[in-house]
Every structure is written in structure tokens, then in C-alpha cells.
Amino acid sequence: MATDENCIFCKIIAGKIPSRKFIETDKAYAFLDIGPTAPGHSLIIPKYHAAKFHELPDDTLSDILPVAKKIALATGATDYNLLQNNGRIAHQVVDHVHFHVIPKPNEEQGLV
Ligand code: 5GP
Ligand code: ZN
């Protein structure tokens, strides 16, 4: 498994930095974003370290979308963004591939 000892998300996977974990599988790890843009804002990461999406071997990706789906359901939000940034111009800050699940609660949920 590729890891980078200087990577903040590799440290989270290894338990060296605390996180609010939702789900962990052999290949993926999901946790709350430390700076949520909405309640429930979560991140899903492959355990394999790669900076950008296209660098990931195919077999490291199989758990990502099923876990993202579980997280999206768990937030209870009917509307949400699932997004993933690659490179500084595309607003990537942490160089370990991550998918954001960002709930967009509606007025009935009281959190617009
Ligand atoms: P990016 O802009 O790279 O797509 O998003 C990086 C995300 O990682 C940001 O939303 C930021 O709040 C989150 N983040 C950065 N450092 C940490 C951390 O140490 N723990 C957690 N839980 N989230 C982090
Ligand atoms: Zn990493």
C-alpha cells in the first residue's frame, strides 16, 4: 500500500492524527471534514496514497463510491454535492485524493 509519511491524510488513516471516522474498509476511509462548509461535510479517501485521481490504480478505487453513497444517505440530506479536486488551480489543498460529500440541507431541514 502506497503511503507518504508527510501526508496529513495518511497520518489520519494510520491513527497518528485524530479524526471523526464514519466508515473504514480495506481500501477506503471516511471521516468528518475539519472545516465543514455544511453540517455533515465528510471526506472519503482511498488508503492508497496518491495526490491526484488519475494516479490511483483501478483496484484502489472500488470502495470509494459505495462508501460515498452510504455517507450521503447517513447525512439525511436530499440535496448534496459529491466532488473531488485535483491540483491547486482546481482548489485542491491536501495532496491525497479525497472525495467531499457536502450536504445542502433544504428549508424543511432548517439548515439552509
Ligand atoms: P481540498 O480543497 O483539498 O479538496 O479539501 C481539503 C479538505 O480537507 C478541506 O475541506 C479541509 O477542511 C480538510 N482538512 C484539511 N486538513 C484536515 C485534517 O487534518 N482533518 C480533517 N478531518 N480534515 C482536514
Ligand atoms: Zn496520503
mmCIF file with all atom_site columns, C-alpha atoms and ligand atoms in Angstrom:
data_model
loop_
_atom_site.group_PDB
_atom_site.id
_atom_site.type_symbol
_atom_site.label_atom_id
_atom_site.label_alt_id
_atom_site.label_comp_id
_atom_site.label_asym_id
_atom_site.label_entity_id
_atom_site.label_seq_id
_atom_site.pdbx_PDB_ins_code
_atom_site.Cartn_x
_atom_site.Cartn_y
_atom_site.Cartn_z
_atom_site.occupancy
_atom_site.B_iso_or_equiv
_atom_site.pdbx_formal_charge
_atom_site.auth_seq_id
_atom_site.auth_comp_id
_atom_site.auth_asym_id
_atom_site.auth_atom_id
_atom_site.pdbx_PDB_model_num
ATOM   1   C  CA  . MET A 1 1   ? 0.000   0.000  0.000   1.00 0.00 ? 1   MET A CA  1
ATOM   2   C  CA  . ALA A 1 2   ? 1.481   3.361  -1.022  1.00 0.00 ? 2   ALA A CA  1
ATOM   3   C  CA  . THR A 1 3   ? 1.778   5.813  1.862   1.00 0.00 ? 3   THR A CA  1
ATOM   4   C  CA  . ASP A 1 4   ? 3.554   9.129  2.413   1.00 0.00 ? 4   ASP A CA  1
ATOM   5   C  CA  . GLU A 1 5   ? 4.872   9.780  5.912   1.00 0.00 ? 5   GLU A CA  1
ATOM   6   C  CA  . ASN A 1 6   ? 4.460   13.536 5.423   1.00 0.00 ? 6   ASN A CA  1
ATOM   7   C  CA  . CYS A 1 7   ? 0.849   13.323 4.237   1.00 0.00 ? 7   CYS A CA  1
ATOM   8   C  CA  . ILE A 1 8   ? -1.808  14.503 6.679   1.00 0.00 ? 8   ILE A CA  1
ATOM   9   C  CA  . PHE A 1 9   ? -4.430  12.067 5.370   1.00 0.00 ? 9   PHE A CA  1
ATOM   10  C  CA  . CYS A 1 10  ? -2.011  9.105  5.512   1.00 0.00 ? 10  CYS A CA  1
ATOM   11  C  CA  . LYS A 1 11  ? -1.436  10.092 9.148   1.00 0.00 ? 11  LYS A CA  1
ATOM   12  C  CA  . ILE A 1 12  ? -5.200  10.108 9.736   1.00 0.00 ? 12  ILE A CA  1
ATOM   13  C  CA  . ILE A 1 13  ? -5.533  6.617  8.218   1.00 0.00 ? 13  ILE A CA  1
ATOM   14  C  CA  . ALA A 1 14  ? -2.669  5.403  10.445  1.00 0.00 ? 14  ALA A CA  1
ATOM   15  C  CA  . GLY A 1 15  ? -4.335  6.929  13.528  1.00 0.00 ? 15  GLY A CA  1
ATOM   16  C  CA  . LYS A 1 16  ? -1.423  9.318  14.121  1.00 0.00 ? 16  LYS A CA  1
ATOM   17  C  CA  . ILE A 1 17  ? -3.788  12.296 13.765  1.00 0.00 ? 17  ILE A CA  1
ATOM   18  C  CA  . PRO A 1 18  ? -7.275  12.020 15.281  1.00 0.00 ? 18  PRO A CA  1
ATOM   19  C  CA  . SER A 1 19  ? -10.355 12.095 13.058  1.00 0.00 ? 19  SER A CA  1
ATOM   20  C  CA  . ARG A 1 20  ? -14.100 11.640 13.354  1.00 0.00 ? 20  ARG A CA  1
ATOM   21  C  CA  . LYS A 1 21  ? -14.314 8.360  11.432  1.00 0.00 ? 21  LYS A CA  1
ATOM   22  C  CA  . PHE A 1 22  ? -17.584 7.211  9.830   1.00 0.00 ? 22  PHE A CA  1
ATOM   23  C  CA  . ILE A 1 23  ? -16.585 4.146  7.850   1.00 0.00 ? 23  ILE A CA  1
ATOM   24  C  CA  . GLU A 1 24  ? -13.390 2.202  7.246   1.00 0.00 ? 24  GLU A CA  1
ATOM   25  C  CA  . THR A 1 25  ? -12.896 -0.622 4.732   1.00 0.00 ? 25  THR A CA  1
ATOM   26  C  CA  . ASP A 1 26  ? -9.789  -2.400 3.431   1.00 0.00 ? 26  ASP A CA  1
ATOM   27  C  CA  . LYS A 1 27  ? -9.384  0.291  0.788   1.00 0.00 ? 27  LYS A CA  1
ATOM   28  C  CA  . ALA A 1 28  ? -11.199 3.407  1.982   1.00 0.00 ? 28  ALA A CA  1
ATOM   29  C  CA  . TYR A 1 29  ? -11.596 5.664  5.000   1.00 0.00 ? 29  TYR A CA  1
ATOM   30  C  CA  . ALA A 1 30  ? -14.373 8.206  5.587   1.00 0.00 ? 30  ALA A CA  1
ATOM   31  C  CA  . PHE A 1 31  ? -14.370 10.970 8.180   1.00 0.00 ? 31  PHE A CA  1
ATOM   32  C  CA  . LEU A 1 32  ? -15.742 14.407 9.010   1.00 0.00 ? 32  LEU A CA  1
ATOM   33  C  CA  . ASP A 1 33  ? -14.064 17.399 7.385   1.00 0.00 ? 33  ASP A CA  1
ATOM   34  C  CA  . ILE A 1 34  ? -12.295 19.547 9.990   1.00 0.00 ? 34  ILE A CA  1
ATOM   35  C  CA  . GLY A 1 35  ? -13.574 22.737 8.336   1.00 0.00 ? 35  GLY A CA  1
ATOM   36  C  CA  . PRO A 1 36  ? -17.092 21.802 7.249   1.00 0.00 ? 36  PRO A CA  1
ATOM   37  C  CA  . THR A 1 37  ? -18.849 24.062 4.765   1.00 0.00 ? 37  THR A CA  1
ATOM   38  C  CA  . ALA A 1 38  ? -22.134 22.497 5.947   1.00 0.00 ? 38  ALA A CA  1
ATOM   39  C  CA  . PRO A 1 39  ? -23.077 20.188 8.838   1.00 0.00 ? 39  PRO A CA  1
ATOM   40  C  CA  . GLY A 1 40  ? -22.058 16.647 7.937   1.00 0.00 ? 40  GLY A CA  1
ATOM   41  C  CA  . HIS A 1 41  ? -19.413 17.671 5.369   1.00 0.00 ? 41  HIS A CA  1
ATOM   42  C  CA  . SER A 1 42  ? -17.364 14.489 5.025   1.00 0.00 ? 42  SER A CA  1
ATOM   43  C  CA  . LEU A 1 43  ? -14.350 13.192 3.150   1.00 0.00 ? 43  LEU A CA  1
ATOM   44  C  CA  . ILE A 1 44  ? -13.819 9.750  1.623   1.00 0.00 ? 44  ILE A CA  1
ATOM   45  C  CA  . ILE A 1 45  ? -10.225 8.810  0.859   1.00 0.00 ? 45  ILE A CA  1
ATOM   46  C  CA  . PRO A 1 46  ? -8.509  5.778  -0.627  1.00 0.00 ? 46  PRO A CA  1
ATOM   47  C  CA  . LYS A 1 47  ? -5.989  4.230  1.756   1.00 0.00 ? 47  LYS A CA  1
ATOM   48  C  CA  . TYR A 1 48  ? -3.522  4.180  -1.133  1.00 0.00 ? 48  TYR A CA  1
ATOM   49  C  CA  . HIS A 1 49  ? -1.620  7.463  -1.225  1.00 0.00 ? 49  HIS A CA  1
ATOM   50  C  CA  . ALA A 1 50  ? -1.785  9.366  -4.486  1.00 0.00 ? 50  ALA A CA  1
ATOM   51  C  CA  . ALA A 1 51  ? -2.039  13.115 -4.952  1.00 0.00 ? 51  ALA A CA  1
ATOM   52  C  CA  . LYS A 1 52  ? -4.379  13.078 -7.945  1.00 0.00 ? 52  LYS A CA  1
ATOM   53  C  CA  . PHE A 1 53  ? -7.251  10.896 -9.022  1.00 0.00 ? 53  PHE A CA  1
ATOM   54  C  CA  . HIS A 1 54  ? -5.684  9.694  -12.288 1.00 0.00 ? 54  HIS A CA  1
ATOM   55  C  CA  . GLU A 1 55  ? -2.648  8.390  -10.354 1.00 0.00 ? 55  GLU A CA  1
ATOM   56  C  CA  . LEU A 1 56  ? -4.720  5.828  -8.446  1.00 0.00 ? 56  LEU A CA  1
ATOM   57  C  CA  . PRO A 1 57  ? -4.540  2.192  -9.592  1.00 0.00 ? 57  PRO A CA  1
ATOM   58  C  CA  . ASP A 1 58  ? -8.008  0.969  -10.535 1.00 0.00 ? 58  ASP A CA  1
ATOM   59  C  CA  . ASP A 1 59  ? -8.125  -1.618 -7.752  1.00 0.00 ? 59  ASP A CA  1
ATOM   60  C  CA  . THR A 1 60  ? -7.715  1.086  -5.060  1.00 0.00 ? 60  THR A CA  1
ATOM   61  C  CA  . LEU A 1 61  ? -10.972 2.759  -6.120  1.00 0.00 ? 61  LEU A CA  1
ATOM   62  C  CA  . SER A 1 62  ? -13.586 0.060  -5.732  1.00 0.00 ? 62  SER A CA  1
ATOM   63  C  CA  . ASP A 1 63  ? -14.781 1.065  -2.242  1.00 0.00 ? 63  ASP A CA  1
ATOM   64  C  CA  . ILE A 1 64  ? -14.878 4.816  -2.776  1.00 0.00 ? 64  ILE A CA  1
ATOM   65  C  CA  . LEU A 1 65  ? -18.274 5.294  -4.417  1.00 0.00 ? 65  LEU A CA  1
ATOM   66  C  CA  . PRO A 1 66  ? -20.137 2.691  -2.315  1.00 0.00 ? 66  PRO A CA  1
ATOM   67  C  CA  . VAL A 1 67  ? -18.776 4.394  0.834   1.00 0.00 ? 67  VAL A CA  1
ATOM   68  C  CA  . ALA A 1 68  ? -19.681 7.833  -0.548  1.00 0.00 ? 68  ALA A CA  1
ATOM   69  C  CA  . LYS A 1 69  ? -23.212 6.559  -1.110  1.00 0.00 ? 69  LYS A CA  1
ATOM   70  C  CA  . LYS A 1 70  ? -23.500 5.321  2.483   1.00 0.00 ? 70  LYS A CA  1
ATOM   71  C  CA  . ILE A 1 71  ? -22.224 8.662  3.796   1.00 0.00 ? 71  ILE A CA  1
ATOM   72  C  CA  . ALA A 1 72  ? -24.622 10.624 1.603   1.00 0.00 ? 72  ALA A CA  1
ATOM   73  C  CA  . LEU A 1 73  ? -27.526 8.523  2.904   1.00 0.00 ? 73  LEU A CA  1
ATOM   74  C  CA  . ALA A 1 74  ? -26.336 8.870  6.508   1.00 0.00 ? 74  ALA A CA  1
ATOM   75  C  CA  . THR A 1 75  ? -26.357 12.675 6.341   1.00 0.00 ? 75  THR A CA  1
ATOM   76  C  CA  . GLY A 1 76  ? -30.087 12.590 5.616   1.00 0.00 ? 76  GLY A CA  1
ATOM   77  C  CA  . ALA A 1 77  ? -29.670 15.380 3.076   1.00 0.00 ? 77  ALA A CA  1
ATOM   78  C  CA  . THR A 1 78  ? -31.846 15.143 -0.030  1.00 0.00 ? 78  THR A CA  1
ATOM   79  C  CA  . ASP A 1 79  ? -29.506 17.528 -1.833  1.00 0.00 ? 79  ASP A CA  1
ATOM   80  C  CA  . TYR A 1 80  ? -25.739 17.359 -1.684  1.00 0.00 ? 80  TYR A CA  1
ATOM   81  C  CA  . ASN A 1 81  ? -22.505 17.749 -3.649  1.00 0.00 ? 81  ASN A CA  1
ATOM   82  C  CA  . LEU A 1 82  ? -20.086 14.904 -4.297  1.00 0.00 ? 82  LEU A CA  1
ATOM   83  C  CA  . LEU A 1 83  ? -16.891 16.493 -5.533  1.00 0.00 ? 83  LEU A CA  1
ATOM   84  C  CA  . GLN A 1 84  ? -13.181 15.914 -5.874  1.00 0.00 ? 84  GLN A CA  1
ATOM   85  C  CA  . ASN A 1 85  ? -10.443 18.465 -6.675  1.00 0.00 ? 85  ASN A CA  1
ATOM   86  C  CA  . ASN A 1 86  ? -7.137  17.823 -8.489  1.00 0.00 ? 86  ASN A CA  1
ATOM   87  C  CA  . GLY A 1 87  ? -4.361  20.430 -8.400  1.00 0.00 ? 87  GLY A CA  1
ATOM   88  C  CA  . ARG A 1 88  ? -4.087  23.937 -6.980  1.00 0.00 ? 88  ARG A CA  1
ATOM   89  C  CA  . ILE A 1 89  ? -5.910  25.641 -9.849  1.00 0.00 ? 89  ILE A CA  1
ATOM   90  C  CA  . ALA A 1 90  ? -8.790  23.248 -9.177  1.00 0.00 ? 90  ALA A CA  1
ATOM   91  C  CA  . HIS A 1 91  ? -8.753  24.161 -5.446  1.00 0.00 ? 91  HIS A CA  1
ATOM   92  C  CA  . GLN A 1 92  ? -7.004  21.040 -4.135  1.00 0.00 ? 92  GLN A CA  1
ATOM   93  C  CA  . VAL A 1 93  ? -5.273  21.821 -0.826  1.00 0.00 ? 93  VAL A CA  1
ATOM   94  C  CA  . VAL A 1 94  ? -4.471  18.348 0.554   1.00 0.00 ? 94  VAL A CA  1
ATOM   95  C  CA  . ASP A 1 95  ? -2.416  16.216 -1.837  1.00 0.00 ? 95  ASP A CA  1
ATOM   96  C  CA  . HIS A 1 96  ? -4.048  12.876 -1.032  1.00 0.00 ? 96  HIS A CA  1
ATOM   97  C  CA  . VAL A 1 97  ? -7.059  12.091 -3.212  1.00 0.00 ? 97  VAL A CA  1
ATOM   98  C  CA  . HIS A 1 98  ? -10.312 12.824 -1.388  1.00 0.00 ? 98  HIS A CA  1
ATOM   99  C  CA  . PHE A 1 99  ? -13.972 12.998 -2.286  1.00 0.00 ? 99  PHE A CA  1
ATOM   100 C  CA  . HIS A 1 100 ? -16.137 15.540 -0.490  1.00 0.00 ? 100 HIS A CA  1
ATOM   101 C  CA  . VAL A 1 101 ? -19.744 14.819 0.449   1.00 0.00 ? 101 VAL A CA  1
ATOM   102 C  CA  . ILE A 1 102 ? -21.287 18.208 1.205   1.00 0.00 ? 102 ILE A CA  1
ATOM   103 C  CA  . PRO A 1 103 ? -24.923 18.184 2.342   1.00 0.00 ? 103 PRO A CA  1
ATOM   104 C  CA  . LYS A 1 104 ? -27.104 21.036 1.082   1.00 0.00 ? 104 LYS A CA  1
ATOM   105 C  CA  . PRO A 1 105 ? -29.938 20.928 3.602   1.00 0.00 ? 105 PRO A CA  1
ATOM   106 C  CA  . ASN A 1 106 ? -33.242 22.382 2.421   1.00 0.00 ? 106 ASN A CA  1
ATOM   107 C  CA  . GLU A 1 107 ? -35.585 24.721 4.308   1.00 0.00 ? 107 GLU A CA  1
ATOM   108 C  CA  . GLU A 1 108 ? -37.529 21.846 5.861   1.00 0.00 ? 108 GLU A CA  1
ATOM   109 C  CA  . GLN A 1 109 ? -34.278 20.589 7.350   1.00 0.00 ? 109 GLN A CA  1
ATOM   110 C  CA  . GLY A 1 110 ? -33.730 24.095 8.716   1.00 0.00 ? 110 GLY A CA  1
ATOM   111 C  CA  . LEU A 1 111 ? -30.103 24.445 7.809   1.00 0.00 ? 111 LEU A CA  1
ATOM   112 C  CA  . VAL A 1 112 ? -30.018 26.493 4.606   1.00 0.00 ? 112 VAL A CA  1
HETATM 113 P  P1  . 5GP B 2 .   ? -9.447  20.224 -0.935  1.00 0.00 ? 1   5GP B P1  1
HETATM 114 O  O1  . 5GP B 2 .   ? -9.549  21.715 -1.085  1.00 0.00 ? 1   5GP B O1  1
HETATM 115 O  O2  . 5GP B 2 .   ? -8.020  19.739 -0.958  1.00 0.00 ? 1   5GP B O2  1
HETATM 116 O  O3  . 5GP B 2 .   ? -10.340 19.486 -1.885  1.00 0.00 ? 1   5GP B O3  1
HETATM 117 O  O4  . 5GP B 2 .   ? -10.046 19.921 0.507   1.00 0.00 ? 1   5GP B O4  1
HETATM 118 C  C1  . 5GP B 2 .   ? -9.265  19.585 1.623   1.00 0.00 ? 1   5GP B C1  1
HETATM 119 C  C2  . 5GP B 2 .   ? -10.212 19.419 2.794   1.00 0.00 ? 1   5GP B C2  1
HETATM 120 O  O5  . 5GP B 2 .   ? -9.517  18.759 3.831   1.00 0.00 ? 1   5GP B O5  1
HETATM 121 C  C3  . 5GP B 2 .   ? -10.725 20.751 3.364   1.00 0.00 ? 1   5GP B C3  1
HETATM 122 O  O6  . 5GP B 2 .   ? -12.146 20.756 3.293   1.00 0.00 ? 1   5GP B O6  1
HETATM 123 C  C4  . 5GP B 2 .   ? -10.198 20.752 4.790   1.00 0.00 ? 1   5GP B C4  1
HETATM 124 O  O7  . 5GP B 2 .   ? -11.103 21.309 5.704   1.00 0.00 ? 1   5GP B O7  1
HETATM 125 C  C5  . 5GP B 2 .   ? -9.936  19.277 5.060   1.00 0.00 ? 1   5GP B C5  1
HETATM 126 N  N1  . 5GP B 2 .   ? -8.864  19.025 6.007   1.00 0.00 ? 1   5GP B N1  1
HETATM 127 C  C6  . 5GP B 2 .   ? -7.594  19.523 5.964   1.00 0.00 ? 1   5GP B C6  1
HETATM 128 N  N2  . 5GP B 2 .   ? -6.870  19.054 6.984   1.00 0.00 ? 1   5GP B N2  1
HETATM 129 C  C7  . 5GP B 2 .   ? -7.683  18.225 7.693   1.00 0.00 ? 1   5GP B C7  1
HETATM 130 C  C8  . 5GP B 2 .   ? -7.487  17.445 8.874   1.00 0.00 ? 1   5GP B C8  1
HETATM 131 O  O8  . 5GP B 2 .   ? -6.432  17.407 9.490   1.00 0.00 ? 1   5GP B O8  1
HETATM 132 N  N3  . 5GP B 2 .   ? -8.553  16.713 9.306   1.00 0.00 ? 1   5GP B N3  1
HETATM 133 C  C9  . 5GP B 2 .   ? -9.754  16.733 8.656   1.00 0.00 ? 1   5GP B C9  1
HETATM 134 N  N4  . 5GP B 2 .   ? -10.750 15.985 9.177   1.00 0.00 ? 1   5GP B N4  1
HETATM 135 N  N5  . 5GP B 2 .   ? -9.976  17.454 7.530   1.00 0.00 ? 1   5GP B N5  1
HETATM 136 C  C10 . 5GP B 2 .   ? -8.939  18.201 7.069   1.00 0.00 ? 1   5GP B C10 1
HETATM 137 ZN ZN  . ZN  B 3 .   ? -1.505  10.331 1.832   1.00 0.00 ? 2   ZN  B ZN  1
#
